[in-house]
PDB file of C-alpha atoms in Angstrom:
ATOM      1  CA  ALA K 225       0.000   0.000   0.000  1.00  0.00           C
ATOM      2  CA  ALA K 226       2.820   2.380   0.828  1.00  0.00           C
ATOM      3  CA  ASP K 227       4.409   1.755  -2.582  1.00  0.00           C
ATOM      4  CA  ALA K 228       1.070   2.424  -4.302  1.00  0.00           C
ATOM      5  CA  PHE K 229       0.667   5.767  -2.539  1.00  0.00           C
ATOM      6  CA  TYR K 230       4.270   6.636  -3.439  1.00  0.00           C
ATOM      7  CA  ASP K 231       3.565   5.875  -7.099  1.00  0.00           C
ATOM      8  CA  TYR K 232       0.413   8.011  -6.961  1.00  0.00           C
ATOM      9  CA  ILE K 233       2.348  10.966  -5.554  1.00  0.00           C
ATOM     10  CA  MET K 234       5.296  10.726  -7.913  1.00  0.00           C
ATOM     11  CA  THR K 235       3.397  10.505 -11.222  1.00  0.00           C
ATOM     12  CA  GLU K 236       3.109  14.293 -11.581  1.00  0.00           C
ATOM     13  CA  LYS K 237       6.574  15.292 -10.468  1.00  0.00           C
ATOM     14  CA  ASP K 238       8.104  15.679 -13.942  1.00  0.00           C
ATOM     15  CA  LYS K 239       5.072  17.055 -15.774  1.00  0.00           C
ATOM     16  CA  ILE K 240       5.466  20.705 -14.771  1.00  0.00           C
ATOM     17  CA  ASP K 241       7.922  22.435 -17.078  1.00  0.00           C
ATOM     18  CA  ASP K 242       7.092  26.004 -16.041  1.00  0.00           C
ATOM     19  CA  ALA K 243       6.694  25.837 -12.265  1.00  0.00           C
ATOM     20  CA  GLU K 244       7.550  29.539 -11.931  1.00  0.00           C
ATOM     21  CA  ASN K 245       4.479  30.536 -13.942  1.00  0.00           C
ATOM     22  CA  LYS K 246       2.187  27.767 -12.677  1.00  0.00           C
ATOM     23  CA  PHE K 247       2.672  28.695  -9.031  1.00  0.00           C
ATOM     24  CA  LYS K 248       2.579  32.471  -9.479  1.00  0.00           C
ATOM     25  CA  GLU K 249      -0.706  32.795  -7.548  1.00  0.00           C
ATOM     26  CA  LEU K 250       0.576  30.606  -4.730  1.00  0.00           C
ATOM     27  CA  LYS K 251       3.737  32.679  -4.401  1.00  0.00           C
ATOM     28  CA  ALA K 252       1.691  35.882  -4.380  1.00  0.00           C
ATOM     29  CA  GLY K 253      -0.371  34.475  -1.518  1.00  0.00           C
ATOM     30  CA  LEU K 254       2.780  33.698   0.413  1.00  0.00           C
ATOM     31  CA  SER K 255       3.721  37.374   0.362  1.00  0.00           C
ATOM     32  CA  THR K 256       0.499  38.578   2.031  1.00  0.00           C
ATOM     33  CA  HIS K 257       0.188  39.447   5.688  1.00  0.00           C
ATOM     34  CA  GLY K 258      -2.927  40.109   7.739  1.00  0.00           C
ATOM     35  CA  SER K 259      -5.147  39.332   4.779  1.00  0.00           C
ATOM     36  CA  TRP K 260      -7.636  36.986   6.407  1.00  0.00           C
ATOM     37  CA  ARG K 261     -11.016  37.847   7.913  1.00  0.00           C
ATOM     38  CA  SER K 262     -11.856  36.926  11.479  1.00  0.00           C
ATOM     39  CA  TRP K 263     -14.874  34.917  12.486  1.00  0.00           C
ATOM     40  CA  PRO K 264     -17.448  37.323  13.968  1.00  0.00           C
ATOM     41  CA  GLY K 265     -16.745  37.767  17.659  1.00  0.00           C
ATOM     42  CA  GLN K 266     -13.671  35.539  17.610  1.00  0.00           C
ATOM     43  CA  SER K 267      -9.985  36.142  17.121  1.00  0.00           C
ATOM     44  CA  ILE K 268      -9.347  33.033  15.039  1.00  0.00           C
ATOM     45  CA  THR K 269      -9.512  33.213  11.258  1.00  0.00           C
ATOM     46  CA  ARG K 270     -10.519  31.073   8.332  1.00  0.00           C
ATOM     47  CA  PRO K 271      -8.093  30.501   5.449  1.00  0.00           C
ATOM     48  CA  TRP K 272     -10.868  30.382   2.856  1.00  0.00           C
ATOM     49  CA  ASP K 273     -12.087  33.916   3.631  1.00  0.00           C
ATOM     50  CA  PHE K 274      -9.400  35.742   1.702  1.00  0.00           C
ATOM     51  CA  ASP K 275      -9.924  39.500   1.795  1.00  0.00           C
ATOM     52  CA  GLU K 276      -7.501  41.124  -0.586  1.00  0.00           C
ATOM     53  CA  ALA K 277      -8.676  44.616   0.319  1.00  0.00           C
ATOM     54  CA  SER K 278      -7.310  44.270   3.861  1.00  0.00           C
ATOM     55  CA  ALA K 279      -4.023  42.701   2.844  1.00  0.00           C
ATOM     56  CA  SER K 280      -0.654  44.191   3.541  1.00  0.00           C
ATOM     57  CA  ARG K 281       2.404  42.814   1.835  1.00  0.00           C
ATOM     58  CA  ARG K 282       5.541  41.141   3.072  1.00  0.00           C
ATOM     59  CA  GLN K 283       8.694  40.481   1.103  1.00  0.00           C
ATOM     60  CA  PRO K 284       8.260  37.113  -0.621  1.00  0.00           C
ATOM     61  CA  SER K 285      10.782  34.441   0.273  1.00  0.00           C
ATOM     62  CA  GLU K 286      13.465  33.647  -2.251  1.00  0.00           C
ATOM     63  CA  GLY K 287      13.939  30.302  -0.556  1.00  0.00           C
ATOM     64  CA  CYS K 288      16.702  29.162   1.726  1.00  0.00           C
ATOM     65  CA  GLU K 289      18.550  26.103   2.959  1.00  0.00           C
ATOM     66  CA  ILE K 290      17.672  24.767   6.400  1.00  0.00           C
ATOM     67  CA  GLU K 291      20.098  21.984   7.194  1.00  0.00           C
ATOM     68  CA  LEU K 292      18.130  20.342  10.003  1.00  0.00           C
ATOM     69  CA  ALA K 293      14.665  19.009   9.155  1.00  0.00           C
ATOM     70  CA  GLU K 294      13.544  19.587  12.738  1.00  0.00           C
ATOM     71  CA  HIS K 295      14.019  23.343  12.153  1.00  0.00           C
ATOM     72  CA  ARG K 296      11.555  23.365   9.251  1.00  0.00           C
ATOM     73  CA  GLY K 297       8.313  24.281  10.964  1.00  0.00           C
ATOM     74  CA  ILE K 298       5.655  25.890   8.783  1.00  0.00           C
ATOM     75  CA  THR K 299       3.630  28.924   9.854  1.00  0.00           C
ATOM     76  CA  LEU K 300      -0.021  29.738   9.302  1.00  0.00           C
ATOM     77  CA  ALA K 301       1.058  32.559   6.999  1.00  0.00           C
ATOM     78  CA  GLN K 302       2.787  29.911   4.871  1.00  0.00           C
ATOM     79  CA  LEU K 303      -0.025  27.340   5.109  1.00  0.00           C
ATOM     80  CA  ARG K 304      -2.988  29.594   4.338  1.00  0.00           C
ATOM     81  CA  PRO K 305      -2.251  30.309   0.647  1.00  0.00           C
ATOM     82  CA  LEU K 306      -2.546  26.601  -0.146  1.00  0.00           C
ATOM     83  CA  TRP K 307      -6.334  26.595   0.181  1.00  0.00           C
ATOM     84  CA  PRO K 308      -7.140  29.472  -2.239  1.00  0.00           C
ATOM     85  CA  TYR K 309      -4.721  27.895  -4.715  1.00  0.00           C
ATOM     86  CA  ILE K 310      -6.331  24.451  -4.367  1.00  0.00           C
ATOM     87  CA  SER K 311      -9.826  25.903  -4.704  1.00  0.00           C
ATOM     88  CA  ARG K 312      -8.869  27.655  -7.959  1.00  0.00           C
ATOM     89  CA  VAL K 313      -6.939  24.942  -9.781  1.00  0.00           C
ATOM     90  CA  CYS K 314      -8.195  21.554  -8.545  1.00  0.00           C
ATOM     91  CA  GLU K 315     -11.170  21.207 -10.902  1.00  0.00           C
ATOM     92  CA  PRO K 316      -9.783  23.106 -13.934  1.00  0.00           C
ATOM     93  CA  GLU K 317      -6.690  20.880 -13.827  1.00  0.00           C
ATOM     94  CA  GLU K 318      -8.864  17.789 -13.259  1.00  0.00           C
ATOM     95  CA  TRP K 319      -7.036  16.483 -10.204  1.00  0.00           C
ATOM     96  CA  LEU K 320      -7.741  12.832  -9.478  1.00  0.00           C
ATOM     97  CA  GLY K 321      -7.762  11.074  -6.143  1.00  0.00           C
ATOM     98  CA  TYR K 322      -5.905   7.900  -5.291  1.00  0.00           C
ATOM     99  CA  ASP K 323      -8.917   5.911  -6.520  1.00  0.00           C
ATOM    100  CA  GLY K 324      -8.836   7.647  -9.920  1.00  0.00           C
ATOM    101  CA  HIS K 325     -12.006   9.681  -9.370  1.00  0.00           C
ATOM    102  CA  PRO K 326     -12.121  13.470  -9.989  1.00  0.00           C
ATOM    103  CA  LEU K 327     -11.684  15.594  -6.877  1.00  0.00           C
ATOM    104  CA  ARG K 328     -13.454  18.694  -5.674  1.00  0.00           C
ATOM    105  CA  PRO K 329     -11.348  21.168  -3.639  1.00  0.00           C
ATOM    106  CA  ARG K 330     -13.027  20.148  -0.382  1.00  0.00           C
ATOM    107  CA  GLN K 331     -11.813  16.549  -0.936  1.00  0.00           C
ATOM    108  CA  VAL K 332      -8.144  17.353  -1.539  1.00  0.00           C
ATOM    109  CA  ASN K 333      -5.897  15.733   1.040  1.00  0.00           C
ATOM    110  CA  LEU K 334      -2.167  15.811   1.676  1.00  0.00           C
ATOM    111  CA  TYR K 335      -1.443  12.934  -0.683  1.00  0.00           C
ATOM    112  CA  THR K 336      -2.923  15.060  -3.474  1.00  0.00           C
ATOM    113  CA  VAL K 337      -1.147  18.216  -2.314  1.00  0.00           C
ATOM    114  CA  CYS K 338       2.136  16.347  -2.301  1.00  0.00           C
ATOM    115  CA  LYS K 339       1.452  15.088  -5.828  1.00  0.00           C
ATOM    116  CA  HIS K 340       0.212  18.329  -7.411  1.00  0.00           C
ATOM    117  CA  ILE K 341       1.917  21.050  -5.341  1.00  0.00           C
ATOM    118  CA  ILE K 342       4.821  19.956  -3.151  1.00  0.00           C
ATOM    119  CA  MET K 343       6.645  17.790  -5.705  1.00  0.00           C
ATOM    120  CA  PRO K 344       6.395  20.104  -8.745  1.00  0.00           C
ATOM    121  CA  PHE K 345       6.852  23.245  -6.593  1.00  0.00           C
ATOM    122  CA  THR K 346      10.138  21.921  -5.169  1.00  0.00           C
ATOM    123  CA  ARG K 347      11.435  20.027  -8.191  1.00  0.00           C
ATOM    124  CA  ALA K 348      14.027  22.576  -9.365  1.00  0.00           C
ATOM    125  CA  ARG K 349      15.904  22.664  -6.047  1.00  0.00           C
ATOM    126  CA  ALA K 350      14.877  19.218  -4.762  1.00  0.00           C
ATOM    127  CA  ARG K 351      14.525  20.488  -1.197  1.00  0.00           C
ATOM    128  CA  SER K 352      11.664  20.601   1.294  1.00  0.00           C
ATOM    129  CA  TYR K 353       8.584  22.767   0.796  1.00  0.00           C
ATOM    130  CA  VAL K 354       9.458  24.859   3.856  1.00  0.00           C
ATOM    131  CA  GLU K 355      12.844  25.709   2.363  1.00  0.00           C
ATOM    132  CA  HIS K 356      11.008  27.233  -0.597  1.00  0.00           C
ATOM    133  CA  VAL K 357       8.717  29.468   1.465  1.00  0.00           C
ATOM    134  CA  ALA K 358      10.828  30.420   4.511  1.00  0.00           C
ATOM    135  CA  ASN K 359      13.721  32.836   4.909  1.00  0.00           C
ATOM    136  CA  GLY K 360      15.602  30.785   7.488  1.00  0.00           C
ATOM    137  CA  PRO K 361      15.223  28.154  10.233  1.00  0.00           C
ATOM    138  CA  GLN K 362      11.795  27.933  11.856  1.00  0.00           C
ATOM    139  CA  PRO K 363      12.076  25.725  14.984  1.00  0.00           C
ATOM    140  CA  PRO K 364       8.625  24.344  15.797  1.00  0.00           C
ATOM    141  CA  THR K 365       6.391  25.552  18.560  1.00  0.00           C
ATOM    142  CA  PHE K 366       4.210  22.450  18.184  1.00  0.00           C
ATOM    143  CA  PHE K 367       4.690  19.085  16.508  1.00  0.00           C
ATOM    144  CA  VAL K 368       1.607  18.066  14.500  1.00  0.00           C
ATOM    145  CA  SER K 369       0.447  14.461  14.495  1.00  0.00           C
ATOM    146  CA  HIS K 370      -2.170  13.697  11.837  1.00  0.00           C
ATOM    147  CA  TRP K 371      -3.272  11.496   8.919  1.00  0.00           C
ATOM    148  CA  TRP K 372      -2.395  12.543   5.375  1.00  0.00           C
ATOM    149  CA  GLY K 373      -5.859  11.464   4.252  1.00  0.00           C
ATOM    150  CA  GLU K 374      -7.827  14.218   5.990  1.00  0.00           C
ATOM    151  CA  PRO K 375      -8.945  17.160   3.802  1.00  0.00           C
ATOM    152  CA  VAL K 376      -6.325  19.919   3.713  1.00  0.00           C
ATOM    153  CA  LYS K 377      -9.049  22.508   4.302  1.00  0.00           C
ATOM    154  CA  ASP K 378      -9.936  20.803   7.601  1.00  0.00           C
ATOM    155  CA  PHE K 379      -6.290  20.509   8.573  1.00  0.00           C
ATOM    156  CA  ILE K 380      -5.653  24.228   8.108  1.00  0.00           C
ATOM    157  CA  ALA K 381      -8.846  25.041  10.021  1.00  0.00           C
ATOM    158  CA  CYS K 382      -7.621  22.944  12.952  1.00  0.00           C
ATOM    159  CA  ILE K 383      -4.276  24.746  12.982  1.00  0.00           C
ATOM    160  CA  GLU K 384      -6.148  28.060  12.876  1.00  0.00           C
ATOM    161  CA  GLN K 385      -8.287  27.008  15.833  1.00  0.00           C
ATOM    162  CA  HIS K 386      -5.312  25.831  17.870  1.00  0.00           C
ATOM    163  CA  SER K 387      -3.316  28.955  17.120  1.00  0.00           C
ATOM    164  CA  GLY K 388      -6.261  31.176  17.987  1.00  0.00           C
ATOM    165  CA  ASP K 389      -7.000  29.329  21.229  1.00  0.00           C
ATOM    166  CA  ARG K 390      -3.406  29.727  22.356  1.00  0.00           C
ATOM    167  CA  GLY K 391      -2.839  33.221  20.978  1.00  0.00           C
ATOM    168  CA  LEU K 392       0.170  32.121  18.948  1.00  0.00           C
ATOM    169  CA  GLY K 393      -0.302  34.372  15.918  1.00  0.00           C
ATOM    170  CA  GLU K 394       0.295  33.508  12.284  1.00  0.00           C
ATOM    171  CA  ASP K 395       4.079  33.234  12.502  1.00  0.00           C
ATOM    172  CA  ALA K 396       4.356  30.450  15.094  1.00  0.00           C
ATOM    173  CA  PRO K 397       5.855  27.401  13.327  1.00  0.00           C
ATOM    174  CA  TYR K 398       4.176  23.985  13.387  1.00  0.00           C
ATOM    175  CA  TRP K 399       6.158  20.912  12.382  1.00  0.00           C
ATOM    176  CA  VAL K 400       4.256  19.041   9.658  1.00  0.00           C
ATOM    177  CA  CYS K 401       6.180  16.176   8.078  1.00  0.00           C
ATOM    178  CA  ALA K 402       5.033  16.649   4.470  1.00  0.00           C
ATOM    179  CA  TYR K 403       6.281  20.227   4.372  1.00  0.00           C
ATOM    180  CA  ALA K 404       9.323  19.773   6.630  1.00  0.00           C
ATOM    181  CA  ASN K 405      10.876  16.643   5.166  1.00  0.00           C
ATOM    182  CA  ASN K 406      12.548  16.706   1.793  1.00  0.00           C
ATOM    183  CA  GLN K 407      10.220  14.517  -0.251  1.00  0.00           C
ATOM    184  CA  TRP K 408      13.005  14.040  -2.803  1.00  0.00           C
ATOM    185  CA  ASN K 409      15.184  12.369  -0.168  1.00  0.00           C
ATOM    186  CA  ILE K 410      12.741  10.949   2.352  1.00  0.00           C
ATOM    187  CA  GLY K 411      15.175   8.273   3.507  1.00  0.00           C
ATOM    188  CA  LYS K 412      17.153  10.920   5.347  1.00  0.00           C
ATOM    189  CA  ALA K 413      14.119  11.694   7.536  1.00  0.00           C
ATOM    190  CA  VAL K 414      12.851   8.155   8.120  1.00  0.00           C
ATOM    191  CA  THR K 415      15.773   6.369   9.764  1.00  0.00           C
ATOM    192  CA  LYS K 416      16.231   2.779  10.884  1.00  0.00           C
ATOM    193  CA  ASP K 417      16.253   3.935  14.497  1.00  0.00           C
ATOM    194  CA  PRO K 418      13.058   5.998  15.066  1.00  0.00           C
ATOM    195  CA  GLY K 419      14.898   7.938  17.745  1.00  0.00           C
ATOM    196  CA  ASP K 420      17.155   9.425  15.082  1.00  0.00           C
ATOM    197  CA  SER K 421      14.346  10.406  12.720  1.00  0.00           C
ATOM    198  CA  SER K 422      13.379  13.966  11.883  1.00  0.00           C
ATOM    199  CA  PHE K 423      10.047  13.290  13.610  1.00  0.00           C
ATOM    200  CA  ARG K 424      11.655  12.492  16.969  1.00  0.00           C
ATOM    201  CA  ARG K 425      14.091  15.389  16.717  1.00  0.00           C
ATOM    202  CA  ALA K 426      11.231  17.796  15.970  1.00  0.00           C
ATOM    203  CA  MET K 427       9.297  16.477  18.975  1.00  0.00           C
ATOM    204  CA  ARG K 428      12.251  17.224  21.245  1.00  0.00           C
ATOM    205  CA  LEU K 429      12.315  20.839  20.081  1.00  0.00           C
ATOM    206  CA  SER K 430       8.570  21.427  20.334  1.00  0.00           C
ATOM    207  CA  LYS K 431       6.685  22.735  23.350  1.00  0.00           C
ATOM    208  CA  GLY K 432       3.951  20.178  22.746  1.00  0.00           C
ATOM    209  CA  THR K 433       2.204  17.888  20.277  1.00  0.00           C
ATOM    210  CA  LEU K 434      -1.013  18.746  18.462  1.00  0.00           C
ATOM    211  CA  SER K 435      -3.098  15.792  17.238  1.00  0.00           C
ATOM    212  CA  VAL K 436      -5.417  16.670  14.363  1.00  0.00           C
ATOM    213  CA  ILE K 437      -8.396  14.315  14.549  1.00  0.00           C
ATOM    214  CA  ASP K 438      -9.951  13.587  11.166  1.00  0.00           C
ATOM    215  CA  ALA K 439     -13.705  13.040  10.776  1.00  0.00           C
ATOM    216  CA  GLY K 440     -13.316   9.252  10.706  1.00  0.00           C
ATOM    217  CA  SER K 441     -10.732   9.125  13.525  1.00  0.00           C
ATOM    218  CA  VAL K 442      -8.372   7.227  11.240  1.00  0.00           C
ATOM    219  CA  VAL K 443      -5.473   8.868  13.057  1.00  0.00           C
ATOM    220  CA  PHE K 444      -6.188   6.602  16.046  1.00  0.00           C
ATOM    221  CA  THR K 445      -5.702   3.469  13.938  1.00  0.00           C
ATOM    222  CA  ARG K 446      -2.163   4.384  12.909  1.00  0.00           C
ATOM    223  CA  ILE K 447       0.478   3.901  15.586  1.00  0.00           C
ATOM    224  CA  TRP K 448       2.938   6.266  13.895  1.00  0.00           C
ATOM    225  CA  CYS K 449       0.445   9.164  14.058  1.00  0.00           C
TER     226      CYS K 449
END
């Protein structure tokens, strides 16, 4: 099963010849700051309520090299642009799920994001996603335990809720394996001794662990989550 998922993810990696142009909207989203509406009466925000009129700009990242995978946390400011991008391109590009059926944006999970965004977005430099959107090391505040099969929209909403509940702001890094590990060299992160893995090292740095519970509670059936 693991090999089948790997094959599903890797089939798109060489099909994007002009990644710079394809991901222009995503990169523009990464350079926004404070551009997300709040829920009425609450301080937390929703990534799908993009309000361009209230946006201020930040200097877009030119990418960097972060030697240690455990220092590659991802912030809400770096996660949020994924959803508007997914919602715009998923159906026009006819993204398919693992079962071969067409996907709607609400159904897109991390396997699909890895296939259609992470791999082609990082192909030129063959480094982690975080190293393409950050300006330097981002040691994690929290380590995130979750299942790749939950919808990405739900995952971002959970991070928003957690960040809002704890008053962390949009620049507190969360360690999420898909974005932190170099998917072009995953063997470096998943070691024979689990204690040496990037996962364990990130846990040691973090203040705590956040478990994202999917609608079907699949996360509880997987010991490594």
